[in-house]
XYZ file of C-alpha atoms in Angstrom:
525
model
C -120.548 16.535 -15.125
C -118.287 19.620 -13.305
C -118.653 19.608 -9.455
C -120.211 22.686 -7.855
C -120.722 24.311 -4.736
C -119.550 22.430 -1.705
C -118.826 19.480 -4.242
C -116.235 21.473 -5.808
C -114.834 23.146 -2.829
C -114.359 19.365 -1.312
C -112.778 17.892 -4.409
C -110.138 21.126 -4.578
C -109.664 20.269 -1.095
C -109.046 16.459 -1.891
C -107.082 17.334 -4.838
C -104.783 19.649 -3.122
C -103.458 22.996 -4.595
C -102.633 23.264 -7.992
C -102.046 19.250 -7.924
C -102.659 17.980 -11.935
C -105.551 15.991 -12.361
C -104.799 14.153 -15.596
C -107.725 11.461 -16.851
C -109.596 12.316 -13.936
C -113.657 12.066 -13.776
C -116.142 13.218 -11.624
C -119.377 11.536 -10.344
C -122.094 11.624 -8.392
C -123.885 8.843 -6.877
C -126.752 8.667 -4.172
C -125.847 7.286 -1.098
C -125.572 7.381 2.826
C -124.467 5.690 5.324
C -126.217 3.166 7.723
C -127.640 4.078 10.700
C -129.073 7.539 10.299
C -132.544 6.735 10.828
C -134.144 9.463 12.307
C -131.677 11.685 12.228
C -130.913 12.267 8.857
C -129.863 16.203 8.207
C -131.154 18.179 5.354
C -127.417 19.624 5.466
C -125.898 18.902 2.236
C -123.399 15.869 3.125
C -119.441 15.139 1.683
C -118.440 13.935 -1.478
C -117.847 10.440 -1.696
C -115.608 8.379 -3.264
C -115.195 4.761 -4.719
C -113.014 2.472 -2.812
C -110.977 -0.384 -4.085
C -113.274 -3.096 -5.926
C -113.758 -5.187 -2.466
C -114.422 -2.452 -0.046
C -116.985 -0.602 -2.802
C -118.597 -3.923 -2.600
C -119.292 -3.374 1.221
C -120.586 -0.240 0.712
C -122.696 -0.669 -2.426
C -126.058 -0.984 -0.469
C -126.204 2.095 1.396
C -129.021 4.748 1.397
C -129.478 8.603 1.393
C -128.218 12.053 -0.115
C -124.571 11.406 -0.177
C -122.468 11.780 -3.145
C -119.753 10.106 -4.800
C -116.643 11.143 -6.413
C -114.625 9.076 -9.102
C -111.066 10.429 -9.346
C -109.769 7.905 -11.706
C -110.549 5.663 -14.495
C -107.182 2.980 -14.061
C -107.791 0.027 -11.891
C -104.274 0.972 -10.346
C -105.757 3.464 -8.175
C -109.491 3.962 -6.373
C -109.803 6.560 -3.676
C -111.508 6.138 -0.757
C -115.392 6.121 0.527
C -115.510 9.019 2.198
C -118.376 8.395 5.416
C -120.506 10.914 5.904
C -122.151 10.219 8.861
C -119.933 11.765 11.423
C -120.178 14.912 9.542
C -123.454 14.934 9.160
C -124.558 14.857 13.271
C -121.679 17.493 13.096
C -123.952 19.513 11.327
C -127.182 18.632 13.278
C -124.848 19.877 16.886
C -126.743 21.938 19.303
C -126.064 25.874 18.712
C -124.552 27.917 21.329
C -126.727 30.355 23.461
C -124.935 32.509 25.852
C -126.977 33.369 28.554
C -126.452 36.943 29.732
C -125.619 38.016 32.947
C -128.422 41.374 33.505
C -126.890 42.907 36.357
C -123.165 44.175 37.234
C -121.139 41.269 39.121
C -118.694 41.666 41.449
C -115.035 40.419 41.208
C -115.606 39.423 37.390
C -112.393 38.040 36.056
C -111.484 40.168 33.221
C -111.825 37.271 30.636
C -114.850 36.191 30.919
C -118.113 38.645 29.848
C -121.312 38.830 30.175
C -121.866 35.048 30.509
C -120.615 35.320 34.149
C -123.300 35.496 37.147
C -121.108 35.163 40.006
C -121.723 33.022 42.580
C -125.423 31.742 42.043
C -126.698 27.944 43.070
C -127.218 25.262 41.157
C -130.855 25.759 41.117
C -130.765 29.070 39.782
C -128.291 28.157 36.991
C -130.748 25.100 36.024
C -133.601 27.434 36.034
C -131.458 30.147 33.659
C -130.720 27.144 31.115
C -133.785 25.549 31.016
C -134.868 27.898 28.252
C -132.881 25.945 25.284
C -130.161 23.273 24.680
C -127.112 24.599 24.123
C -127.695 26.849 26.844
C -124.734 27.776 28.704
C -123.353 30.148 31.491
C -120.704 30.436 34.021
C -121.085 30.452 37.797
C -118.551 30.997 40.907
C -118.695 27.881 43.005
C -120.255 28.057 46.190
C -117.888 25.539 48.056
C -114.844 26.488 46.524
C -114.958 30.871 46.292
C -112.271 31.003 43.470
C -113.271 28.097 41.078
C -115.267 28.488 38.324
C -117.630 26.188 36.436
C -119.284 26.504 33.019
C -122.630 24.993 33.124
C -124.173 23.950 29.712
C -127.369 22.378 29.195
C -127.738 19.484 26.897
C -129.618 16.455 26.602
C -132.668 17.882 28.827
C -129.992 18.239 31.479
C -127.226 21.068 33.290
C -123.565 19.976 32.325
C -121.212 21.237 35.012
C -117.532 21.415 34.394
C -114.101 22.943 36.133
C -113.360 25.598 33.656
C -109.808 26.879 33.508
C -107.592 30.137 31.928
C -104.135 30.241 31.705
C -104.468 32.813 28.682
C -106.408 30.454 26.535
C -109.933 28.648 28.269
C -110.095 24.902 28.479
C -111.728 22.516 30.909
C -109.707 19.272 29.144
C -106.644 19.026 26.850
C -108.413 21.249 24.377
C -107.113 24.886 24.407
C -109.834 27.790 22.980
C -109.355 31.560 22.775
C -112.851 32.125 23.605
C -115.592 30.840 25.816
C -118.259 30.569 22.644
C -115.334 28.164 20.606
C -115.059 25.950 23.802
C -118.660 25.746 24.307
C -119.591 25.046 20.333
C -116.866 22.225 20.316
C -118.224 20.672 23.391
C -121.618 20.839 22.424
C -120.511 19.304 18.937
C -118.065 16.406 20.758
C -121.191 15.479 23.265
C -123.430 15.410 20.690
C -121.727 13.096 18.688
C -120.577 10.713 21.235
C -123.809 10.567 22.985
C -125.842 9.598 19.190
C -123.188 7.233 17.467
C -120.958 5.873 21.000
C -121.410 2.419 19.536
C -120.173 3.666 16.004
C -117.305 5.287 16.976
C -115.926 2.170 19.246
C -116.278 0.499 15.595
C -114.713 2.640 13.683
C -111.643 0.718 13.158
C -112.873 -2.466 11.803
C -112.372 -2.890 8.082
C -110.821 0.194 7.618
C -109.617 1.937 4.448
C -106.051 2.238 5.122
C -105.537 -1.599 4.674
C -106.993 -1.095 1.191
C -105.534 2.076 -0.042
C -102.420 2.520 2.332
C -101.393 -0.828 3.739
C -102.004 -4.072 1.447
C -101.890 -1.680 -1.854
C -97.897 -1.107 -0.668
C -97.222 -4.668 -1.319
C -98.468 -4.570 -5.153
C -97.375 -0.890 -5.590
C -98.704 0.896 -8.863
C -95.550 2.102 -11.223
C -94.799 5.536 -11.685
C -95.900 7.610 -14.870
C -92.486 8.735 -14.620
C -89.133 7.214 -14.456
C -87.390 6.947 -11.328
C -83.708 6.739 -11.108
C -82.239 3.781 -9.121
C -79.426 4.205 -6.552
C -76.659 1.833 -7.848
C -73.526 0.994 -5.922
C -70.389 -0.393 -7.336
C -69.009 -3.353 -5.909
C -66.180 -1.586 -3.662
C -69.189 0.544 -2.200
C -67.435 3.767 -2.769
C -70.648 5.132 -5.302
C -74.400 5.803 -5.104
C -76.409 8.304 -7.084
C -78.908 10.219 -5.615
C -82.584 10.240 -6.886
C -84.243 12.535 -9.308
C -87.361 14.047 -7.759
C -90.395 12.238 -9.238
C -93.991 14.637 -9.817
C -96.762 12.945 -7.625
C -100.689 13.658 -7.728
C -101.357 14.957 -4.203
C -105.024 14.322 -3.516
C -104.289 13.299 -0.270
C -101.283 11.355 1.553
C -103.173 8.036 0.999
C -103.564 8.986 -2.686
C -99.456 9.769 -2.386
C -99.146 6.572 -1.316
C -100.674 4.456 -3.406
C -98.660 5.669 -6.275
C -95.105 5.144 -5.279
C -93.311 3.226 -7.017
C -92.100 0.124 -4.838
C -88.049 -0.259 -5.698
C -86.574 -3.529 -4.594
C -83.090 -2.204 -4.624
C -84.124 -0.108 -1.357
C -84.845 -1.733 1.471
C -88.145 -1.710 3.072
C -87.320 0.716 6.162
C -89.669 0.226 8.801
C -90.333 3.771 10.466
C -93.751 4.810 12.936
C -95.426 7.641 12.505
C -94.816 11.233 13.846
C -98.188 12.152 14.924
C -98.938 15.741 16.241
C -102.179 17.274 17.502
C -103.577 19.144 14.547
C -106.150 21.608 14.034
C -107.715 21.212 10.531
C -109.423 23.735 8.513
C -112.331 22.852 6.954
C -113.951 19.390 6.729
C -111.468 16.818 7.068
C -112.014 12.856 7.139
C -109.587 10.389 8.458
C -107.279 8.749 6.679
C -107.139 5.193 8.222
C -110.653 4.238 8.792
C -112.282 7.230 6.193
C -114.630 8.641 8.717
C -115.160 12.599 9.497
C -112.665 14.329 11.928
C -115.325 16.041 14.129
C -114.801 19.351 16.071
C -113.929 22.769 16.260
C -110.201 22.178 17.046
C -107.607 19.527 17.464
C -109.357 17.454 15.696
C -107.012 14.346 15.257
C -103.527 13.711 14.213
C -101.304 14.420 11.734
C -97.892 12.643 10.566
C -95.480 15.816 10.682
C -93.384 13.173 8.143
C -95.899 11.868 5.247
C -98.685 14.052 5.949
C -101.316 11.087 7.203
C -104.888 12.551 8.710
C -106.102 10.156 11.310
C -107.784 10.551 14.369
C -106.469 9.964 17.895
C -108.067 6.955 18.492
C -106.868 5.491 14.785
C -103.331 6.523 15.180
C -102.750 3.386 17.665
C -104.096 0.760 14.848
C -101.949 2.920 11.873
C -98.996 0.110 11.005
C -95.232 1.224 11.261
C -95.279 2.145 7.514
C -94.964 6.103 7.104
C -93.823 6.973 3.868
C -92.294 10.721 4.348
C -92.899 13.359 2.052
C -90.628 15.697 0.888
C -92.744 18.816 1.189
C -92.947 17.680 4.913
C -89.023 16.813 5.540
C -87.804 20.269 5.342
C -84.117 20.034 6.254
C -81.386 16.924 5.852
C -79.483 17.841 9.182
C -81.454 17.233 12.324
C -83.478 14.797 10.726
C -84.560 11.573 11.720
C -82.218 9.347 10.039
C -84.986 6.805 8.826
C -87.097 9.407 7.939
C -84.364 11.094 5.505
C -83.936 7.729 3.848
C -87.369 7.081 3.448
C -88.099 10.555 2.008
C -85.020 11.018 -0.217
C -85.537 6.986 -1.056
C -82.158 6.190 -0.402
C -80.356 3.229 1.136
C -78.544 5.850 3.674
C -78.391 9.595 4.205
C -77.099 11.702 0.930
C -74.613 13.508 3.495
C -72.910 10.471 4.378
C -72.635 8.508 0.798
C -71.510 11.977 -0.646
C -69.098 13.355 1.914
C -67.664 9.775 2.267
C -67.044 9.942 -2.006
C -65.831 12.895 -1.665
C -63.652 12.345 1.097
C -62.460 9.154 -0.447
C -61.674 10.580 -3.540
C -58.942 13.290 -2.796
C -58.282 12.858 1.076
C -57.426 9.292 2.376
C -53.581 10.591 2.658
C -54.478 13.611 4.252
C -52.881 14.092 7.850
C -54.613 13.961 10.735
C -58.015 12.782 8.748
C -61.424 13.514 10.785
C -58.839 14.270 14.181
C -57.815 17.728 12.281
C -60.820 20.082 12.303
C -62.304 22.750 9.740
C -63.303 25.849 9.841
C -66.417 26.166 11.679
C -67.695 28.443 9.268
C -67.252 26.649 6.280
C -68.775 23.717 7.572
C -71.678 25.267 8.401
C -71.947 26.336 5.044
C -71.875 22.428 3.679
C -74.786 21.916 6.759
C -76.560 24.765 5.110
C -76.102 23.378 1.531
C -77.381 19.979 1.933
C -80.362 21.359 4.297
C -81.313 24.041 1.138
C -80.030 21.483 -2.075
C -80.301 18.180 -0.674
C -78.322 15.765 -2.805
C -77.273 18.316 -5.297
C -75.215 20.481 -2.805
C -71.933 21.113 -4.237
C -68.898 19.915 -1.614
C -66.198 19.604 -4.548
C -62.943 20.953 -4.364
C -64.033 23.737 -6.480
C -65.947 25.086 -3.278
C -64.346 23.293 -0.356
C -60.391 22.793 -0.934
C -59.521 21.637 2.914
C -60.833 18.136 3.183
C -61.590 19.347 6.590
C -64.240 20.909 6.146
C -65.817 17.835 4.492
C -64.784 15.395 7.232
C -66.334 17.842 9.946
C -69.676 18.360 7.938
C -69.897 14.995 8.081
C -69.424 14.419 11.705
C -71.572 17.020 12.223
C -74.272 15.116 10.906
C -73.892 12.435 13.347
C -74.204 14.626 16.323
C -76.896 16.449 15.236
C -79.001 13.523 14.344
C -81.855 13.474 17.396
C -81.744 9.544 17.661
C -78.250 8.604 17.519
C -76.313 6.624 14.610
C -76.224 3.784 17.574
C -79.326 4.105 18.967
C -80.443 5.128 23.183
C -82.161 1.387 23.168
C -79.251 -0.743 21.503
C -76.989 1.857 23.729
C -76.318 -0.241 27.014
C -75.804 -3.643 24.945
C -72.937 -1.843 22.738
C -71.452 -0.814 26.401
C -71.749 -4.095 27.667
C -69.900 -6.161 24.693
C -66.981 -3.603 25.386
C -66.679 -4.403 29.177
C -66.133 -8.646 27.588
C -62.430 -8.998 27.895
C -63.038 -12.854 26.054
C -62.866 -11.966 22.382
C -65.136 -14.186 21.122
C -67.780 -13.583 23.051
C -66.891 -9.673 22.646
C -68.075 -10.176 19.150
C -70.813 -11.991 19.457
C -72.386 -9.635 22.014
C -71.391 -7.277 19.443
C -73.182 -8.954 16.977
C -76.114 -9.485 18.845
C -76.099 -5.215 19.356
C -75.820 -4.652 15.899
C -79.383 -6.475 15.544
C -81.065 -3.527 17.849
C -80.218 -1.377 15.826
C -82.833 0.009 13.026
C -82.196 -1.416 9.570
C -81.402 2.037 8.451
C -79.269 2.940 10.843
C -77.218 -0.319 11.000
C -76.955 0.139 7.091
C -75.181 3.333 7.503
C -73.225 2.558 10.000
C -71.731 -0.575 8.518
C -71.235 1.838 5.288
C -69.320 4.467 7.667
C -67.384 1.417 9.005
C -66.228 0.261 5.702
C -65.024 3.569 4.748
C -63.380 3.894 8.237
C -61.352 0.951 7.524
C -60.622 1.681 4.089
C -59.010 5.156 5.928
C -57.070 2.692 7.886
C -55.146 1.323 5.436
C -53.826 4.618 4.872
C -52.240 4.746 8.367
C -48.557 5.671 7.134
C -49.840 8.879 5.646
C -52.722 9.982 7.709
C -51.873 8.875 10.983
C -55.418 7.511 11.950
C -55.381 4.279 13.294
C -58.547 2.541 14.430
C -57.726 3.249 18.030
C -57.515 7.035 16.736
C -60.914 7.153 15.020
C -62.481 5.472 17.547
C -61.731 8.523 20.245
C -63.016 10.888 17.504
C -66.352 8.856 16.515
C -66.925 7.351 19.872
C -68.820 10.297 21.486
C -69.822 10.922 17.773
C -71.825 7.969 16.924
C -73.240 7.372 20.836
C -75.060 9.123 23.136
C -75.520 7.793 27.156
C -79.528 7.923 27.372
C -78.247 8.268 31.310
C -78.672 11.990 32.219
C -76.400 11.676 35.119
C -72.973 13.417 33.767
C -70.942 11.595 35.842
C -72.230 8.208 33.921
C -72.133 9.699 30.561
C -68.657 10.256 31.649
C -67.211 7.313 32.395
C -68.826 5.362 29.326
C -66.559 7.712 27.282
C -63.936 4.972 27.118
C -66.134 1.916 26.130
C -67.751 4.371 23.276
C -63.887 4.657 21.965
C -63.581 0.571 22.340
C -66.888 0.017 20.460
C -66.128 1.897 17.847
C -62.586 0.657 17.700
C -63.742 -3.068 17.135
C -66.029 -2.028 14.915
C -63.955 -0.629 12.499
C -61.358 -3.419 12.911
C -64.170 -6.413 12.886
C -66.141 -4.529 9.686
C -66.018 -7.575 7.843
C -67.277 -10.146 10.290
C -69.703 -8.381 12.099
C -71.528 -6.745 8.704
């Protein structure tokens, strides 16, 4: 049976552009959720779709007009219910009324129309809303000549609220461009709040994300495809990259459940990015599968893997984003957990391949990560990994002076926004340099080392490996570990103090860490 009207336009929004479908199905089912009672809409409600054999159990004995959408006919995979109730009281929202303002006023501020009476009592603005709900005007206030307040009438009753401008209106966080917007969104935010308060504070019990985005992690589905493994020899000095692997992208849970789980990666813990987001067109959250109600700024989205959630959801989401290419746009200035997690990599391309390549032809080579390139060029390797990712070419064929390979790569480090050695491991990295008892140097070391986040400590015991493997080349290169550690010291840390002077004298301890790093590489990792 092909889905039509709003069916259709929901499931090419669930599918995603041009995303392949293959052995897909579509359904529909009658159902609804609990709790509508009386105020069940005649507005045709969202598609819905079947959950995971023990949720769809849950949900099997609801009522009403709502339909549901089966996307595929494995057991590996079973999208989400969908809940349309949410969306539904969206629909059934008070409208709008401006009431208009029929003689000329005064000192009108230029952005607000015909909705403005100037300064008129609260009686008189009850009396002018009393006509419908939705009703709403704004008034000059009487006590303080200046202020303004939008008064809106809803629930039998005159809303008054400070309304500000500083080029957009907004009386909260929100932001709108006009009066009407802020007015429909609050009418549509009340409205729900006020009719399902007690369904909203339960929103996050037994929510889909521990079925489709959580739990199903641990038994992850194989790819259709093959995925290429990064392998490492036993001296450390090789890892591929990974081939890019086609997903269906129905929706970030949907990515999710598909990939592949590889037990030669480690398990990266990382948090989400969430940012205020405005969505366009109906939207449901992605952690507990209810509608994202509003005009604007309706919830949250991961700016790494692409989750939907609302506000209030994004504080029960667990530390498990999975980043998706499409949203990690550049390998420089990345979040170094979130490049790993994206490329699926044990550490950043940049540093396994600049360290090969470095390795390879320029271990002898004078003055090794003390000389520097030419600023140009090295932008140009920056530029090539941001645009080619792993398959940037920095052979000899296109980058002769080793130079230029050593500074790209040091570049990386300081661009990174967290640092290699993180802000909070920071002052206990300081503080094992100050020991002057070796012993317990390293052990405060040691115990710094385990602040760190596993992907960053990963890299940097790789980086320290290869830093002491450039050691033993001392005759010819003239880098000792004292040496590197002035050049990677103010590299690979960053004082979280702002005061300069601080920053400044912690320059010598950075050098020391470093230093014993390099020369304690096999203890300490």
């Amino acid at each position: 049976m092909a889905a039509t009207g709003a069916g259709a336009r929901r499931f090419a929004e669930l599918r995603g552009p041009g995303a392949p479908l293959a052995n897909a199905r579509v359904t529909f089912l009658a159902a609804a959720p609990r709790g509508l009672g009386a105020h069940a809409p005649r507005a045709a409600a969202p598609p819905r779709c079947r959950l995971p054999a023990a949720a769809g159990a849950r949900s099997a004995g609801r009522r009403g007009s709502t339909m549901a959408l089966t996307l595929f006919d494995t057991d590996e995979y079973r999208p989400p219910v969908w809940k349309s109730y949410l969306y539904q009281l969206q629909q059934e929202a008070p409208h709008p009324r401006r009431i208009t303002c029929t003689c000329e006023v005064e000192n009108r501020p230029k952005y607000y129309g015909r909705e403005f009476h100037g300064m008129i009592s609260r009686e008189e603005t009850d009396q002018l809303l009393s006509v419908a709900e939705g009703s709403y005007l704004i008034r000059e206030s009487q006590r303080q000549p200046g202020t303004y307040t939008l008064a809106l009438r809803f629930g039998s009753q005159t809303r008054n609220f400070r309304l500000y401008y500083d080029g957009k209106h907004f009386v909260g966080e929100k932001r709108f461009e006009s009066i009407h917007d802020l007015v429909t969104d609050g009418l549509i935010t009340l409205y729900i709040e006020t009719k399902a308060a007690e369904y909203i504070a339960k929103m996050t019990i037994n929510p889909i994300y521990e079925h489709i985005g959580y739990t199903t992690l641990i038994r992850e589905p194989a790819y259709k495809q093959h995925m290429a493994v990064l392998k490492e020899t036993h001296d450390e000095k090789e890892a591929t990259g990974q081939d890019g692997v086609s997903e269906k992208r129905l929706t970030s849970l949907v990515r999710r459940a598909t990939l592949k789980e590889n037990e030669q990666i480690p398990k990266y813990e990382k948090v989400h990015n969430f940012k205020v987001h405005t969505f366009r067109g109906p939207h449901w959250c992605e952690y507990c599968a209810n509608f994202m109600w509003g005009l604007i700024a309706q919830g949250v989205k991961c700016a790494d893997c692409g989750l939907n959630v609302h506000k209030q959801c994004s504080k029960m989401v667990p530390n498990d984003c999975k980043p998706d290419l499409k949203h990690v746009k550049k390998v420089y200035s990345c979040d170094l957990t979130t490049l790993v997690k994206a490329h699926i990599t044990k550490r950043p391309m940049v540093v396994d391949m600049c360290i090969r390549e470095i390795e390879s032809r320029g271990l002898n080579s004078e003055g090794l990560y003390r000389v520097s390139g030419f600023s140009d060029l090295i932008e140009d390797v920056k530029m090539a990994f941001d645009r080619d990712g792993e398959k940037a070419d920095i052979s000899v064929n296109m980058y002769e002076d080793i130079n230029i390979i050593t500074g790209a790569l040091k570049l990386y480090f300081r661009d990174l926004p967290i640092p290699l050695i993180t802000y909070d491991a920071y002052p206990k990295f300081i503080e094992s340099a100050k020991i002057m008892d070796p012993d317990e140097q390293l052990e405060t070391l040691h115990e710094a080392l385990r602040l760190l986040p596993p992907a960053h400590c990963e890299t940097l015991r790789y980086l320290m490996a290869h830093l002491k493997r450039v050691t033993l080349h001392e005759k010819e290169n003239l880098m000792s570990a004292e040496n590197l550690g002035i050049v990677f010291g103010p590299t690979l840390m960053r004082s979280p103090e702002l005061d300069p002077m601080a920053a400044l004298n912690d320059i010598r301890y950075q050098r020391l860490v470093v230093e014993l790093l390099i020369k304690n590489e096999d203890i300490l990792f």
